[in-house]
Amino acid sequence: MSILTGKRILLGITGSIAAYKGADLASKLTQAGALVDTILSPGAEKFISPLTFQSVTGRKAFTDAELWGGEAHVLHIGLGHSADLLIIAPGTANTLAKLANGQADTLLTITALATECPILIAPAMDGGMYAHPATQRNLRTLAERGVSFVGPVTGHLASGLIGVGRMADPHEIAGMAKVVLGRSLGRLHGKQIVITAGGSQEPIDPVRVITNHSSGKQGYALAQAALELGAEVTLISHPTALSAPVGAQLVMVNTVAEMLAAVLSTVEQADALIMAAAVADFRVKKVAENKLKKQDGIPQIELEAAPDILATVARHRSSLTRLKAVVGFAAESRDLLENAQAKLFSKKLDFIAANDISAQDAGFAVETNRITLLFADGKREILPLLTKNEVADIILARLAAILE
Ligand code: PMT
């Protein structure tokens, strides 16, 4: 389940060639469980038919024909009031100008004026129109009123030129919709959360590294769950094959030292830190300047202790006045609860997710985890086998309870 499940999304389509991508967006939102009602502007109807939207959403798509129908006097009120979010994608320069000036001459602009739900706009227009001072002023006016924007991005425009004005990808818009809904409904609205994900890479020589099997899945799931609860998320990650959740501020790192520096520079402004990353405990004492050659024989590589990030944060805790909660993970193949309890205590955590990596269906790279949560006050919560998304939802709910 995502925050979109069961939510009523009003999708406004306006007159741009990008209207065809609006159908993909409607499909993505519907597949995520949202109830999508579409309103096409008269311009949009020239590019795409209401039937396209009805076919992908399974719900009625409205046009200005309904504006003058029997239900006309209540339609825009009903649509606007029942919506959790109004997305306008594509949003043309003309529509932005109308909204900025409170003009209400189509079913879409009347509804936008009547609704009290959050509004997200994905602008789409030619580069010159986007850069025009009038458009820029309209964007500022709308932003000051609390309207959120996604894009536009740089790319091929309908004019044949390359520039800024292309509508954001539907995947990005759907991701941003989750962020905007999270901010309006979520328990972590206004909270800053730093999350680490993936493994670490400690160099041996210019081509070789010591690393581990962490895929980043658990950390990225935590970041997505935090965003959907309305938090501002900094995701500090080792390179992975995953794409970062839309709305998270991504900081890429390789070594433990880089992750430590990134954590220390962001945690000062954070309400909570979640260390899901599998960080090296040891690193190479003297990294070889040149590639080690096999003709020179088997190398003797001396290791030293890598800095412990959570222990360092614990030492600075008294000066980190905003930081209200620190959550760790313990990946253990034996003596799970004893080892996790020791880490909870030594790293001064609020709670720790003890992760039984001896099981085939838990730990590194797989889709599921078997977790027991151990809290500083001695309470324990044994979770069944869950997807990493479900684990993330539970951890964020427990964290929200501490921050509240
Ligand atoms: O990325 P996935 O494939 O989804 O896998 C998820 C996971 C198995 C990596 C994750 O769920 C997990 O268990 N992460 C913690 C793994 C780990 O490093 O545990 P640890 O017991 O070695 O470390 C204990 C805690 O100290 C962790 O929160 C770790 O981030 C932190 N640590 C560890 C070493 C170090 N030098 N500094 C640290 O802060």
XYZ file of C-alpha atoms and ligand atoms in Angstrom:
443
model
C 0.000 0.000 0.000
C 1.201 3.514 -0.736
C -0.211 6.835 0.389
C -2.057 6.963 -2.960
C -4.209 3.938 -2.090
C -7.848 5.009 -1.779
C -7.042 8.697 -2.267
C -9.223 10.797 -4.573
C -7.053 12.490 -7.146
C -8.460 15.107 -9.448
C -6.333 15.151 -12.589
C -6.538 18.285 -14.731
C -5.318 17.978 -18.335
C -4.712 21.163 -20.321
C -3.948 21.926 -23.974
C -0.400 20.726 -24.608
C 1.079 17.919 -26.664
C 2.194 16.511 -23.293
C -1.519 15.684 -22.692
C -0.787 12.162 -23.992
C 1.598 11.680 -21.037
C -1.275 12.669 -18.757
C -2.910 9.347 -19.732
C 0.200 7.474 -18.543
C 0.079 9.458 -15.290
C -3.636 8.611 -14.851
C -2.763 4.947 -15.364
C 0.132 5.028 -12.857
C -2.007 6.742 -10.197
C -4.854 4.253 -10.757
C -2.481 1.283 -10.541
C -1.209 2.682 -7.220
C -4.793 2.463 -5.906
C -5.923 6.095 -6.319
C -9.425 7.008 -7.503
C -8.692 9.322 -10.406
C -11.286 11.742 -11.772
C -10.101 13.604 -14.853
C -11.082 17.063 -16.069
C -10.033 18.017 -19.601
C -9.805 21.674 -20.592
C -11.210 22.609 -24.047
C -7.581 22.820 -25.285
C -6.795 19.345 -23.928
C -9.756 17.876 -25.833
C -8.054 18.904 -29.091
C -5.084 16.669 -28.181
C -6.708 13.697 -26.450
C -10.152 12.242 -25.834
C -11.985 11.813 -22.485
C -12.460 8.169 -23.466
C -8.698 7.582 -23.091
C -8.861 8.653 -19.434
C -12.102 6.775 -18.738
C -10.449 3.649 -20.143
C -7.375 3.832 -17.897
C -9.067 5.101 -14.703
C -12.398 3.275 -14.960
C -14.046 6.539 -13.915
C -15.763 9.370 -15.712
C -13.631 12.017 -17.400
C -15.227 15.469 -17.332
C -15.151 18.182 -20.004
C -16.657 21.636 -20.394
C -19.766 19.979 -21.886
C -20.692 19.126 -18.259
C -20.162 22.756 -17.254
C -23.437 23.607 -18.913
C -25.267 20.383 -18.001
C -28.014 19.786 -15.408
C -25.488 19.269 -12.542
C -23.423 22.300 -13.568
C -24.099 24.368 -10.459
C -22.667 21.718 -8.094
C -20.223 19.759 -10.238
C -17.114 21.859 -9.613
C -17.916 22.111 -5.891
C -18.426 18.341 -5.610
C -15.271 17.492 -7.548
C -13.162 20.035 -5.665
C -14.417 19.148 -2.191
C -14.094 15.397 -2.522
C -10.489 15.569 -3.796
C -7.425 14.849 -1.637
C -5.151 16.356 -4.301
C -5.559 18.272 -7.564
C -2.813 17.532 -10.097
C -2.645 19.618 -13.261
C -0.375 17.832 -15.739
C 0.362 19.192 -18.230
C -0.136 22.742 -16.978
C 0.135 25.223 -19.833
C 1.297 28.854 -19.568
C -2.320 29.885 -20.245
C -3.669 27.786 -17.358
C -0.948 29.059 -14.993
C -1.929 32.639 -15.909
C -5.606 31.934 -15.265
C -4.939 30.264 -11.910
C -2.577 33.027 -10.778
C -5.287 35.597 -11.514
C -8.193 33.599 -10.113
C -9.857 33.372 -13.523
C -12.537 30.690 -13.684
C -13.828 30.184 -17.210
C -13.565 26.396 -17.633
C -14.633 23.428 -15.474
C -10.967 22.902 -14.521
C -10.204 26.500 -13.525
C -13.534 26.849 -11.653
C -12.786 23.633 -9.750
C -9.211 24.770 -8.980
C -10.640 27.993 -7.530
C -13.273 26.145 -5.502
C -11.118 23.373 -4.038
C -9.326 23.533 -0.708
C -7.134 20.489 -1.355
C -3.379 20.798 -2.151
C -2.532 21.523 -5.793
C 0.423 20.077 -7.729
C 1.223 21.415 -11.201
C 3.568 19.928 -13.816
C 4.167 22.853 -16.213
C 4.696 22.119 -19.917
C 5.369 24.759 -22.547
C 7.929 26.114 -24.969
C 11.199 27.346 -23.421
C 10.556 30.986 -24.330
C 7.067 30.900 -22.829
C 8.433 29.354 -19.645
C 11.218 31.928 -19.337
C 8.837 34.854 -20.032
C 8.609 37.244 -17.034
C 4.806 36.936 -17.021
C 4.974 33.145 -16.653
C 7.710 33.396 -14.029
C 5.613 35.885 -12.054
C 2.575 33.583 -12.272
C 4.667 30.654 -11.011
C 5.898 32.750 -8.058
C 2.353 33.904 -7.241
C 1.070 30.331 -7.215
C 4.054 29.052 -5.194
C 3.446 31.798 -2.599
C -0.136 30.530 -2.316
C 1.155 27.038 -1.499
C 0.871 25.410 -4.930
C 3.578 22.735 -5.489
C 5.422 22.213 -8.771
C 7.261 19.350 -10.407
C 9.425 20.240 -13.410
C 9.526 21.392 -16.102
C 12.675 19.602 -17.218
C 15.172 20.206 -20.004
C 14.630 18.250 -23.220
C 13.192 18.224 -26.734
C 10.282 20.654 -26.987
C 7.393 20.618 -29.479
C 9.061 23.526 -31.288
C 11.964 21.215 -32.154
C 14.281 23.154 -29.856
C 15.981 21.797 -26.759
C 15.308 23.772 -23.616
C 13.500 23.961 -20.275
C 9.771 23.451 -20.673
C 9.251 19.730 -21.097
C 6.738 18.177 -18.691
C 8.296 16.053 -15.912
C 8.110 12.304 -16.401
C 4.796 10.761 -15.145
C 6.824 8.633 -12.694
C 8.279 11.851 -11.200
C 4.833 13.476 -11.026
C 3.325 10.413 -9.286
C 6.283 10.450 -6.842
C 5.785 14.144 -6.150
C 2.045 13.508 -5.620
C 2.997 11.143 -2.749
C 5.252 13.835 -1.258
C 2.546 16.537 -1.450
C -0.083 14.181 0.033
C 2.399 13.217 2.778
C 2.960 16.873 3.637
C -0.780 17.511 3.916
C -1.741 14.328 5.782
C 1.425 12.860 7.324
C 2.506 12.493 10.962
C 6.071 13.547 10.164
C 5.194 16.822 8.453
C 7.879 19.398 9.276
C 10.396 16.785 10.471
C 13.846 16.351 8.935
C 15.023 12.752 8.759
C 18.457 11.498 7.707
C 18.504 7.896 6.440
C 21.538 5.870 5.350
C 21.242 3.033 2.831
C 23.333 0.461 0.999
C 26.805 -0.740 1.913
C 30.206 0.907 1.789
C 33.284 0.507 -0.401
C 36.702 0.551 1.205
C 39.496 0.723 -1.383
C 42.353 -1.786 -1.431
C 44.084 -0.291 -4.473
C 42.838 1.892 -7.388
C 40.656 -0.948 -8.776
C 39.665 -3.169 -5.847
C 37.356 -2.563 -2.886
C 36.061 -4.339 0.219
C 32.257 -4.175 0.178
C 29.167 -6.226 1.113
C 25.878 -7.452 -0.379
C 23.613 -4.598 0.739
C 21.279 -3.600 -2.115
C 19.936 -0.455 -0.433
C 16.348 -1.809 -0.620
C 15.612 -1.470 3.104
C 17.078 2.045 3.338
C 15.271 3.257 0.206
C 11.982 1.788 1.501
C 12.498 3.741 4.738
C 13.109 6.941 2.752
C 9.910 6.430 0.708
C 7.867 5.703 3.848
C 9.243 8.828 5.573
C 8.374 10.991 2.550
C 4.825 9.608 2.519
C 4.479 10.646 6.159
C 5.433 14.188 5.168
C 9.089 14.273 6.311
C 11.909 16.089 4.539
C 14.329 13.259 3.788
C 18.091 13.254 3.241
C 19.099 9.856 1.872
C 22.813 9.130 2.248
C 23.538 6.180 0.015
C 26.281 4.024 -1.334
C 25.794 3.575 -5.150
C 22.965 1.091 -5.818
C 20.874 -0.033 -8.779
C 17.815 1.690 -7.267
C 16.425 5.067 -8.246
C 16.087 7.482 -5.360
C 12.558 8.152 -4.094
C 11.170 11.335 -5.696
C 11.492 14.213 -3.236
C 14.424 12.809 -1.234
C 17.662 14.747 -1.175
C 20.234 12.180 -2.294
C 23.852 12.286 -1.069
C 26.076 9.660 -2.706
C 29.052 8.280 -0.761
C 31.477 5.385 -1.109
C 33.591 4.961 2.017
C 32.733 4.931 5.727
C 34.677 8.198 6.113
C 32.504 9.826 3.420
C 29.322 8.491 5.036
C 30.472 9.732 8.457
C 31.155 13.226 7.053
C 27.748 13.282 5.281
C 25.915 12.142 8.442
C 27.688 14.671 10.671
C 26.988 17.554 8.280
C 23.253 16.759 7.973
C 22.334 15.402 11.392
C 22.682 18.840 13.068
C 19.481 19.937 11.323
C 17.726 16.578 11.718
C 14.990 15.400 14.070
C 15.927 11.759 13.532
C 18.667 9.546 12.094
C 18.036 6.017 10.812
C 21.206 4.030 10.067
C 20.040 1.201 7.800
C 23.327 1.107 5.879
C 25.609 -1.888 6.259
C 28.786 0.036 6.983
C 32.268 -1.498 7.095
C 33.761 -2.215 10.512
C 37.264 -2.563 9.020
C 39.146 -0.777 6.279
C 42.548 -1.115 4.637
C 45.227 0.600 6.704
C 47.402 1.655 3.755
C 45.608 1.802 0.394
C 48.020 0.847 -2.430
C 48.749 3.736 -4.780
C 49.009 1.445 -7.800
C 47.169 -1.712 -8.796
C 48.505 -4.736 -6.888
C 50.089 -7.143 -9.406
C 49.860 -10.906 -9.070
C 53.496 -11.238 -10.192
C 54.395 -9.613 -6.863
C 52.816 -12.511 -4.923
C 49.763 -12.690 -2.662
C 49.475 -9.319 -0.876
C 49.280 -9.097 2.901
C 46.575 -6.522 3.531
C 46.517 -4.965 6.981
C 43.137 -3.759 8.221
C 42.271 -1.137 10.810
C 39.006 -0.225 12.556
C 36.750 2.025 10.466
C 35.079 4.908 12.324
C 31.800 3.875 13.939
C 29.223 6.404 12.707
C 26.551 5.732 15.330
C 29.106 5.773 18.144
C 30.415 9.130 16.843
C 26.870 10.570 16.750
C 26.320 9.254 20.294
C 29.436 11.135 21.477
C 28.113 14.388 19.922
C 24.511 13.824 21.050
C 24.457 16.525 23.744
C 25.320 19.234 21.175
C 22.777 17.929 18.623
C 19.853 19.728 20.207
C 17.343 19.078 17.422
C 18.052 15.345 17.201
C 15.274 13.534 19.096
C 15.703 9.943 17.913
C 18.419 7.638 16.563
C 17.521 4.247 15.110
C 20.013 1.524 14.209
C 19.934 -1.864 12.550
C 21.801 -4.966 13.661
C 22.440 -7.565 10.980
C 23.314 -10.740 12.867
C 23.840 -14.347 11.844
C 23.935 -15.636 15.488
C 22.967 -14.510 19.008
C 20.627 -11.997 17.346
C 18.942 -10.457 20.360
C 22.006 -10.439 22.660
C 24.138 -8.703 20.002
C 21.362 -6.257 19.077
C 20.794 -5.401 22.763
C 24.519 -4.689 23.197
C 24.497 -2.357 20.145
C 21.311 -0.611 21.341
C 23.090 0.168 24.595
C 26.637 0.950 23.341
C 25.440 3.161 20.461
C 22.847 4.930 22.684
C 19.948 4.243 20.310
C 16.246 4.871 20.869
C 15.540 1.563 19.194
C 17.255 -0.998 16.998
C 15.925 -3.322 14.293
C 17.515 -6.717 14.928
C 17.789 -8.377 11.558
C 18.132 -12.173 11.410
C 20.355 -12.624 8.350
C 20.777 -16.354 8.966
C 17.320 -16.802 7.363
C 17.216 -17.147 3.544
C 14.298 -14.745 3.281
C 15.811 -11.906 5.319
C 18.738 -9.506 5.220
C 20.849 -8.524 2.248
C 19.364 -8.061 -1.247
C 16.110 -10.074 -0.734
C 12.668 -8.416 -0.711
C 11.743 -9.346 2.878
C 13.109 -8.972 6.414
C 12.559 -10.733 9.772
C 12.899 -8.039 12.370
C 12.601 -7.723 16.128
C 12.512 -4.149 17.417
C 14.330 -3.564 20.710
C 13.561 -0.277 22.466
C 15.718 1.641 24.955
C 13.027 1.223 27.656
C 13.312 -2.571 27.403
C 10.180 -3.180 25.294
C 10.453 -5.641 22.398
C 8.278 -6.098 19.313
C 8.642 -9.243 17.211
C 7.574 -8.648 13.604
C 6.605 -11.506 11.277
C 8.240 -11.977 7.865
C 7.392 -8.714 6.070
C 8.345 -6.928 2.868
C 10.959 -4.234 3.348
C 8.231 -1.654 2.591
C 6.079 -3.049 5.419
C 9.075 -3.055 7.775
C 9.727 0.577 6.817
C 6.099 1.574 7.553
C 6.301 0.031 11.051
C 9.693 1.587 11.864
C 8.454 5.019 10.722
C 5.262 4.650 12.797
C 7.344 3.845 15.926
C 9.671 6.768 15.132
C 6.719 9.142 14.643
C 5.404 8.127 18.073
C 8.761 9.140 19.636
C 8.936 12.436 17.713
C 5.342 13.338 18.589
O 20.254 -3.048 1.706
P 19.449 -4.334 1.756
O 19.910 -5.342 0.740
O 17.979 -4.091 1.728
O 19.763 -5.019 3.170
C 19.292 -4.424 4.344
C 20.319 -4.577 5.486
C 20.515 -6.036 5.803
C 21.644 -3.949 5.088
C 19.729 -3.772 6.695
O 18.459 -4.229 6.936
C 20.599 -3.936 7.932
O 20.462 -4.828 8.715
N 21.529 -2.953 8.087
C 22.548 -2.908 9.158
C 23.667 -3.791 8.790
C 24.833 -3.604 9.733
O 25.822 -3.050 9.324
O 24.671 -3.962 10.938
P 25.847 -3.895 12.063
O 25.356 -4.804 13.113
O 27.180 -4.176 11.477
O 25.837 -2.405 12.558
C 25.001 -1.967 13.621
C 24.582 -0.527 13.377
O 25.762 0.306 13.434
C 23.937 -0.295 12.036
O 22.871 0.615 12.191
C 25.071 0.309 11.191
O 24.559 1.208 10.207
C 25.882 1.051 12.246
N 27.329 1.121 11.936
C 28.038 0.019 11.598
C 29.384 0.123 11.315
C 30.005 1.394 11.383
N 31.280 1.547 11.071
N 29.281 2.468 11.733
C 27.976 2.348 12.048
O 27.321 3.339 12.383
